[in-house]
Short mmCIF file of N, CA and C in Angstrom, two decimals:
data_model
loop_
_atom_site.label_atom_id
_atom_site.label_comp_id
_atom_site.label_asym_id
_atom_site.label_seq_id
_atom_site.Cartn_x
_atom_site.Cartn_y
_atom_site.Cartn_z
N UNK A 42 2.25 20.67 10.57
CA UNK A 42 1.40 19.78 11.34
C UNK A 42 0.02 20.42 11.44
N UNK A 43 -0.99 19.60 11.24
CA UNK A 43 -2.37 20.06 11.32
C UNK A 43 -3.05 19.29 12.45
N UNK A 44 -3.76 20.01 13.28
CA UNK A 44 -4.50 19.40 14.38
C UNK A 44 -5.92 19.15 13.89
N UNK A 45 -6.38 17.90 14.00
CA UNK A 45 -7.73 17.55 13.56
C UNK A 45 -8.47 16.89 14.70
N UNK A 46 -9.80 16.94 14.62
CA UNK A 46 -10.61 16.26 15.61
C UNK A 46 -10.79 14.82 15.18
N UNK A 47 -10.61 13.92 16.12
CA UNK A 47 -10.75 12.50 15.85
C UNK A 47 -12.22 12.19 15.60
N UNK A 48 -12.48 11.48 14.50
CA UNK A 48 -13.85 11.10 14.15
C UNK A 48 -14.00 9.58 14.29
N UNK A 49 -15.24 9.11 14.21
CA UNK A 49 -15.47 7.67 14.32
C UNK A 49 -14.85 6.92 13.14
N UNK A 50 -14.71 7.61 12.01
CA UNK A 50 -14.11 6.97 10.83
C UNK A 50 -12.60 6.82 10.96
N UNK A 51 -11.98 7.45 11.95
CA UNK A 51 -10.53 7.36 12.14
C UNK A 51 -10.09 5.92 12.42
N UNK A 52 -10.93 5.16 13.10
CA UNK A 52 -10.55 3.80 13.47
C UNK A 52 -10.38 2.89 12.25
N UNK A 53 -11.13 3.16 11.18
CA UNK A 53 -11.04 2.31 10.00
C UNK A 53 -10.23 2.95 8.87
N UNK A 54 -9.60 4.07 9.14
CA UNK A 54 -8.83 4.79 8.12
C UNK A 54 -7.54 4.05 7.80
N UNK A 55 -7.23 3.94 6.52
CA UNK A 55 -6.01 3.27 6.09
C UNK A 55 -4.77 4.08 6.44
N UNK A 56 -4.92 5.38 6.64
CA UNK A 56 -3.77 6.25 6.93
C UNK A 56 -3.64 6.62 8.40
N UNK A 57 -4.32 5.89 9.27
CA UNK A 57 -4.35 6.29 10.67
C UNK A 57 -2.98 6.26 11.34
N UNK A 58 -2.04 5.52 10.80
CA UNK A 58 -0.70 5.48 11.40
C UNK A 58 0.05 6.78 11.16
N UNK A 59 -0.41 7.57 10.21
CA UNK A 59 0.23 8.85 9.94
C UNK A 59 -0.17 9.90 10.97
N UNK A 60 -1.24 9.66 11.71
CA UNK A 60 -1.74 10.61 12.71
C UNK A 60 -1.13 10.30 14.08
N UNK A 61 -0.96 11.35 14.87
CA UNK A 61 -0.45 11.20 16.22
C UNK A 61 -1.51 11.70 17.19
N UNK A 62 -1.94 10.87 18.13
CA UNK A 62 -2.97 11.29 19.07
C UNK A 62 -2.49 12.42 19.99
N UNK A 63 -3.38 13.37 20.21
CA UNK A 63 -3.15 14.48 21.15
C UNK A 63 -4.39 14.53 22.03
N UNK A 64 -4.29 14.02 23.22
CA UNK A 64 -5.47 13.94 24.08
C UNK A 64 -6.40 12.84 23.59
N UNK A 65 -7.67 12.96 23.97
CA UNK A 65 -8.63 11.92 23.61
C UNK A 65 -9.37 12.22 22.31
N UNK A 66 -9.51 13.49 21.95
CA UNK A 66 -10.35 13.82 20.81
C UNK A 66 -9.61 14.48 19.64
N UNK A 67 -8.32 14.71 19.78
CA UNK A 67 -7.58 15.39 18.71
C UNK A 67 -6.43 14.52 18.20
N UNK A 68 -6.05 14.81 16.96
CA UNK A 68 -4.94 14.11 16.31
C UNK A 68 -4.08 15.16 15.61
N UNK A 69 -2.80 14.84 15.45
CA UNK A 69 -1.89 15.67 14.65
C UNK A 69 -1.49 14.86 13.43
N UNK A 70 -1.51 15.53 12.27
CA UNK A 70 -1.10 14.87 11.04
C UNK A 70 -0.17 15.80 10.28
N UNK A 71 0.89 15.23 9.73
CA UNK A 71 1.84 16.02 8.97
C UNK A 71 1.35 16.12 7.53
N UNK A 72 1.22 17.34 7.03
CA UNK A 72 0.71 17.56 5.67
C UNK A 72 1.67 18.46 4.91
N UNK A 73 1.60 18.38 3.59
CA UNK A 73 2.38 19.28 2.73
C UNK A 73 1.64 20.62 2.67
N UNK A 74 2.33 21.69 3.01
CA UNK A 74 1.74 23.02 2.99
C UNK A 74 2.02 23.66 1.63
N UNK A 75 1.20 23.32 0.65
CA UNK A 75 1.40 23.82 -0.71
C UNK A 75 0.73 25.16 -0.96
N UNK A 76 -0.06 25.64 0.02
CA UNK A 76 -0.78 26.91 -0.18
C UNK A 76 -0.25 28.03 0.71
N UNK A 77 0.75 27.75 1.52
CA UNK A 77 1.33 28.78 2.38
C UNK A 77 0.48 29.11 3.59
N UNK A 78 -0.20 28.12 4.15
CA UNK A 78 -1.02 28.35 5.34
C UNK A 78 -0.13 28.69 6.53
N UNK A 79 -0.67 29.53 7.42
CA UNK A 79 0.09 29.96 8.59
C UNK A 79 -0.49 29.32 9.85
N UNK A 80 0.31 29.32 10.90
CA UNK A 80 -0.09 28.75 12.18
C UNK A 80 -1.38 29.43 12.65
N UNK A 81 -2.36 28.62 13.08
CA UNK A 81 -3.61 29.14 13.60
C UNK A 81 -4.73 29.19 12.56
N UNK A 82 -4.41 29.09 11.28
CA UNK A 82 -5.44 29.12 10.25
C UNK A 82 -6.11 27.75 10.13
N UNK A 83 -7.40 27.78 9.79
CA UNK A 83 -8.12 26.54 9.54
C UNK A 83 -7.93 26.19 8.07
N UNK A 84 -7.70 24.91 7.81
CA UNK A 84 -7.42 24.47 6.45
C UNK A 84 -8.25 23.24 6.10
N UNK A 85 -8.35 23.00 4.81
CA UNK A 85 -8.94 21.77 4.30
C UNK A 85 -7.80 21.01 3.62
N UNK A 86 -7.63 19.74 4.01
CA UNK A 86 -6.55 18.94 3.42
C UNK A 86 -7.13 17.65 2.88
N UNK A 87 -6.35 16.98 2.06
CA UNK A 87 -6.80 15.75 1.44
C UNK A 87 -5.65 14.77 1.29
N UNK A 88 -6.02 13.52 1.17
CA UNK A 88 -5.07 12.46 0.81
C UNK A 88 -5.57 11.93 -0.52
N UNK A 89 -4.73 11.89 -1.52
CA UNK A 89 -5.15 11.45 -2.84
C UNK A 89 -5.71 10.04 -2.84
N UNK A 90 -6.90 9.86 -3.42
CA UNK A 90 -7.50 8.53 -3.45
C UNK A 90 -6.71 7.59 -4.34
N UNK A 91 -6.10 8.12 -5.39
CA UNK A 91 -5.28 7.27 -6.26
C UNK A 91 -4.09 6.72 -5.52
N UNK A 92 -3.46 7.55 -4.70
CA UNK A 92 -2.29 7.07 -3.94
C UNK A 92 -2.72 6.07 -2.87
N UNK A 93 -3.89 6.25 -2.30
CA UNK A 93 -4.38 5.28 -1.31
C UNK A 93 -4.68 3.94 -1.98
N UNK A 94 -5.20 3.99 -3.21
CA UNK A 94 -5.46 2.75 -3.95
C UNK A 94 -4.16 2.03 -4.26
N UNK A 95 -3.16 2.79 -4.72
CA UNK A 95 -1.85 2.20 -5.03
C UNK A 95 -1.24 1.57 -3.78
N UNK A 96 -1.31 2.28 -2.68
CA UNK A 96 -0.74 1.76 -1.44
C UNK A 96 -1.48 0.50 -0.99
N UNK A 97 -2.79 0.50 -1.13
CA UNK A 97 -3.58 -0.68 -0.76
C UNK A 97 -3.20 -1.89 -1.60
N UNK A 98 -3.06 -1.67 -2.90
CA UNK A 98 -2.67 -2.76 -3.79
C UNK A 98 -1.28 -3.27 -3.41
N UNK A 99 -0.36 -2.34 -3.20
CA UNK A 99 1.00 -2.74 -2.85
C UNK A 99 1.05 -3.55 -1.56
N UNK A 100 0.41 -3.03 -0.53
CA UNK A 100 0.60 -3.60 0.80
C UNK A 100 -0.35 -4.75 1.14
N UNK A 101 -1.34 -5.01 0.28
CA UNK A 101 -2.22 -6.16 0.51
C UNK A 101 -2.05 -7.21 -0.59
N UNK A 102 -2.00 -6.77 -1.82
CA UNK A 102 -1.97 -7.72 -2.93
C UNK A 102 -0.59 -8.34 -3.12
N UNK A 103 0.47 -7.56 -2.98
CA UNK A 103 1.82 -8.09 -3.20
C UNK A 103 2.15 -9.23 -2.22
N UNK A 104 1.90 -9.10 -0.92
CA UNK A 104 2.18 -10.25 -0.03
C UNK A 104 1.33 -11.47 -0.36
N UNK A 105 0.07 -11.24 -0.70
CA UNK A 105 -0.80 -12.37 -1.04
C UNK A 105 -0.29 -13.10 -2.27
N UNK A 106 0.04 -12.35 -3.32
CA UNK A 106 0.55 -12.97 -4.54
C UNK A 106 1.90 -13.63 -4.30
N UNK A 107 2.72 -13.05 -3.44
CA UNK A 107 4.01 -13.66 -3.11
C UNK A 107 3.83 -15.00 -2.41
N UNK A 108 2.89 -15.04 -1.49
CA UNK A 108 2.61 -16.30 -0.78
C UNK A 108 2.12 -17.36 -1.75
N UNK A 109 1.19 -16.99 -2.62
CA UNK A 109 0.66 -17.95 -3.60
C UNK A 109 1.78 -18.43 -4.53
N UNK A 110 2.63 -17.51 -4.99
CA UNK A 110 3.75 -17.88 -5.85
C UNK A 110 4.68 -18.84 -5.12
N UNK A 111 4.93 -18.60 -3.84
CA UNK A 111 5.78 -19.49 -3.06
C UNK A 111 5.19 -20.88 -2.92
N UNK A 112 3.88 -20.96 -2.73
CA UNK A 112 3.22 -22.25 -2.63
C UNK A 112 3.32 -23.01 -3.95
N UNK A 113 3.08 -22.30 -5.04
CA UNK A 113 3.17 -22.94 -6.36
C UNK A 113 4.60 -23.41 -6.63
N UNK A 114 5.58 -22.56 -6.31
CA UNK A 114 6.98 -22.96 -6.48
C UNK A 114 7.32 -24.17 -5.62
N UNK A 115 6.83 -24.17 -4.41
CA UNK A 115 7.08 -25.29 -3.52
C UNK A 115 6.49 -26.58 -4.05
N UNK A 116 5.30 -26.50 -4.63
CA UNK A 116 4.63 -27.69 -5.17
C UNK A 116 5.30 -28.19 -6.44
N UNK A 117 5.78 -27.28 -7.28
CA UNK A 117 6.30 -27.69 -8.59
C UNK A 117 7.82 -27.85 -8.59
N UNK A 118 8.53 -26.80 -8.29
CA UNK A 118 9.99 -26.81 -8.40
C UNK A 118 10.65 -27.53 -7.24
N UNK A 119 10.25 -27.19 -6.03
CA UNK A 119 10.93 -27.75 -4.85
C UNK A 119 10.75 -29.25 -4.74
N UNK A 120 9.60 -29.77 -5.17
CA UNK A 120 9.40 -31.21 -5.08
C UNK A 120 10.31 -31.96 -6.06
N UNK A 121 10.73 -31.28 -7.13
CA UNK A 121 11.68 -31.90 -8.07
C UNK A 121 13.10 -31.85 -7.52
N UNK A 122 13.41 -30.78 -6.79
CA UNK A 122 14.73 -30.65 -6.19
C UNK A 122 14.87 -31.57 -4.97
N UNK A 123 13.81 -31.66 -4.18
CA UNK A 123 13.79 -32.50 -2.97
C UNK A 123 12.69 -33.55 -3.12
N UNK A 124 12.89 -34.61 -3.92
CA UNK A 124 11.82 -35.57 -4.21
C UNK A 124 11.37 -36.41 -3.00
N UNK A 125 12.21 -36.52 -2.00
CA UNK A 125 11.85 -37.36 -0.84
C UNK A 125 11.13 -36.58 0.26
N UNK A 126 10.93 -35.29 0.07
CA UNK A 126 10.28 -34.47 1.10
C UNK A 126 8.78 -34.35 0.81
N UNK A 127 8.05 -34.02 1.85
CA UNK A 127 6.59 -33.84 1.73
C UNK A 127 6.30 -32.60 0.89
N UNK A 128 5.53 -32.77 -0.17
CA UNK A 128 5.23 -31.67 -1.11
C UNK A 128 4.46 -30.54 -0.43
N UNK A 129 3.53 -30.89 0.46
CA UNK A 129 2.75 -29.85 1.14
C UNK A 129 3.62 -29.04 2.10
N UNK A 130 4.53 -29.72 2.77
CA UNK A 130 5.45 -29.01 3.66
C UNK A 130 6.34 -28.06 2.87
N UNK A 131 6.87 -28.51 1.76
CA UNK A 131 7.70 -27.65 0.91
C UNK A 131 6.90 -26.46 0.40
N UNK A 132 5.66 -26.70 0.01
CA UNK A 132 4.81 -25.61 -0.48
C UNK A 132 4.60 -24.57 0.62
N UNK A 133 4.33 -25.02 1.83
CA UNK A 133 4.13 -24.10 2.94
C UNK A 133 5.38 -23.31 3.28
N UNK A 134 6.51 -24.00 3.30
CA UNK A 134 7.78 -23.34 3.62
C UNK A 134 8.12 -22.30 2.56
N UNK A 135 8.01 -22.66 1.30
CA UNK A 135 8.32 -21.71 0.24
C UNK A 135 7.33 -20.54 0.24
N UNK A 136 6.06 -20.81 0.54
CA UNK A 136 5.07 -19.73 0.64
C UNK A 136 5.42 -18.73 1.73
N UNK A 137 5.80 -19.25 2.90
CA UNK A 137 6.16 -18.38 4.02
C UNK A 137 7.44 -17.60 3.71
N UNK A 138 8.41 -18.26 3.07
CA UNK A 138 9.66 -17.57 2.73
C UNK A 138 9.39 -16.40 1.78
N UNK A 139 8.61 -16.63 0.72
CA UNK A 139 8.32 -15.53 -0.20
C UNK A 139 7.44 -14.45 0.45
N UNK A 140 6.56 -14.85 1.36
CA UNK A 140 5.75 -13.86 2.08
C UNK A 140 6.64 -12.95 2.93
N UNK A 141 7.57 -13.53 3.65
CA UNK A 141 8.48 -12.73 4.48
C UNK A 141 9.35 -11.84 3.60
N UNK A 142 9.86 -12.38 2.50
CA UNK A 142 10.66 -11.56 1.59
C UNK A 142 9.85 -10.40 1.01
N UNK A 143 8.56 -10.62 0.74
CA UNK A 143 7.73 -9.52 0.23
C UNK A 143 7.55 -8.44 1.28
N UNK A 144 7.41 -8.82 2.55
CA UNK A 144 7.29 -7.82 3.61
C UNK A 144 8.58 -7.01 3.75
N UNK A 145 9.71 -7.68 3.65
CA UNK A 145 10.99 -6.98 3.73
C UNK A 145 11.13 -6.01 2.56
N UNK A 146 10.79 -6.47 1.36
CA UNK A 146 10.88 -5.61 0.18
C UNK A 146 9.93 -4.42 0.29
N UNK A 147 8.72 -4.66 0.79
CA UNK A 147 7.76 -3.55 0.95
C UNK A 147 8.22 -2.56 2.01
N UNK A 148 8.85 -3.05 3.06
CA UNK A 148 9.38 -2.15 4.09
C UNK A 148 10.44 -1.23 3.49
N UNK A 149 11.33 -1.81 2.69
CA UNK A 149 12.35 -0.99 2.03
C UNK A 149 11.73 -0.03 1.03
N UNK A 150 10.73 -0.48 0.29
CA UNK A 150 10.07 0.37 -0.70
C UNK A 150 9.26 1.48 -0.03
N UNK A 151 8.73 1.21 1.15
CA UNK A 151 7.93 2.23 1.84
C UNK A 151 8.78 3.44 2.24
N UNK A 152 10.06 3.22 2.47
CA UNK A 152 10.96 4.34 2.77
C UNK A 152 11.05 5.26 1.56
N UNK A 153 11.04 4.68 0.37
CA UNK A 153 11.04 5.47 -0.86
C UNK A 153 9.71 6.22 -1.01
N UNK A 154 8.60 5.56 -0.69
CA UNK A 154 7.29 6.18 -0.85
C UNK A 154 7.07 7.34 0.13
N UNK A 155 7.72 7.27 1.30
CA UNK A 155 7.56 8.36 2.27
C UNK A 155 8.05 9.69 1.71
N UNK A 156 8.98 9.64 0.78
CA UNK A 156 9.52 10.86 0.18
C UNK A 156 8.68 11.33 -1.00
N UNK A 157 7.79 10.48 -1.51
CA UNK A 157 6.96 10.82 -2.66
C UNK A 157 5.80 11.70 -2.21
N UNK A 158 5.71 12.94 -2.69
CA UNK A 158 4.66 13.85 -2.25
C UNK A 158 3.25 13.39 -2.61
N UNK A 159 3.09 12.54 -3.62
CA UNK A 159 1.74 12.10 -4.00
C UNK A 159 1.15 11.15 -2.96
N UNK A 160 1.97 10.59 -2.08
CA UNK A 160 1.48 9.70 -1.03
C UNK A 160 1.29 10.41 0.30
N UNK A 161 1.48 11.72 0.32
CA UNK A 161 1.34 12.48 1.56
C UNK A 161 0.10 13.37 1.48
N UNK A 162 -0.55 13.60 2.61
CA UNK A 162 -1.67 14.54 2.62
C UNK A 162 -1.16 15.94 2.30
N UNK A 163 -2.02 16.74 1.65
CA UNK A 163 -1.62 18.11 1.36
C UNK A 163 -2.81 19.04 1.56
N UNK A 164 -2.49 20.29 1.84
CA UNK A 164 -3.53 21.29 2.11
C UNK A 164 -4.11 21.75 0.78
N UNK A 165 -5.45 21.73 0.70
CA UNK A 165 -6.13 22.20 -0.50
C UNK A 165 -6.32 23.72 -0.48
N UNK A 166 -6.80 24.21 0.69
CA UNK A 166 -7.04 25.65 0.79
C UNK A 166 -7.21 26.04 2.25
N UNK A 167 -7.06 27.33 2.48
CA UNK A 167 -7.30 27.91 3.81
C UNK A 167 -8.76 28.31 3.86
N UNK A 168 -9.42 27.98 4.98
CA UNK A 168 -10.85 28.30 5.13
C UNK A 168 -11.02 29.71 5.61
#
């Protein structure tokens, strides 16, 4: 665990859920200690920008594309299966169903990502 000072950029950070507040101005973050840092030492750590990009794509783009796919399926396939139903209603229902399923799938996948060291902050060096 590394204790860091909370900055103004913390509010807009994509990884802010990984930090735990300690008082008003400090945060604790769990990092991989790949350099053998000891308690009390000051360190420089990083979160890989590539992993942040991948996570952003996964957690923003996948639900959006799932919703769009559900709407398209509702407009095309569901209206053929249920010809007497309102096409817009079917599109909305199918969109919401696929959106919810994408969130469930991402929740399950995030458990796998938590174990992946490339998605975790790690210490670069001791100062």
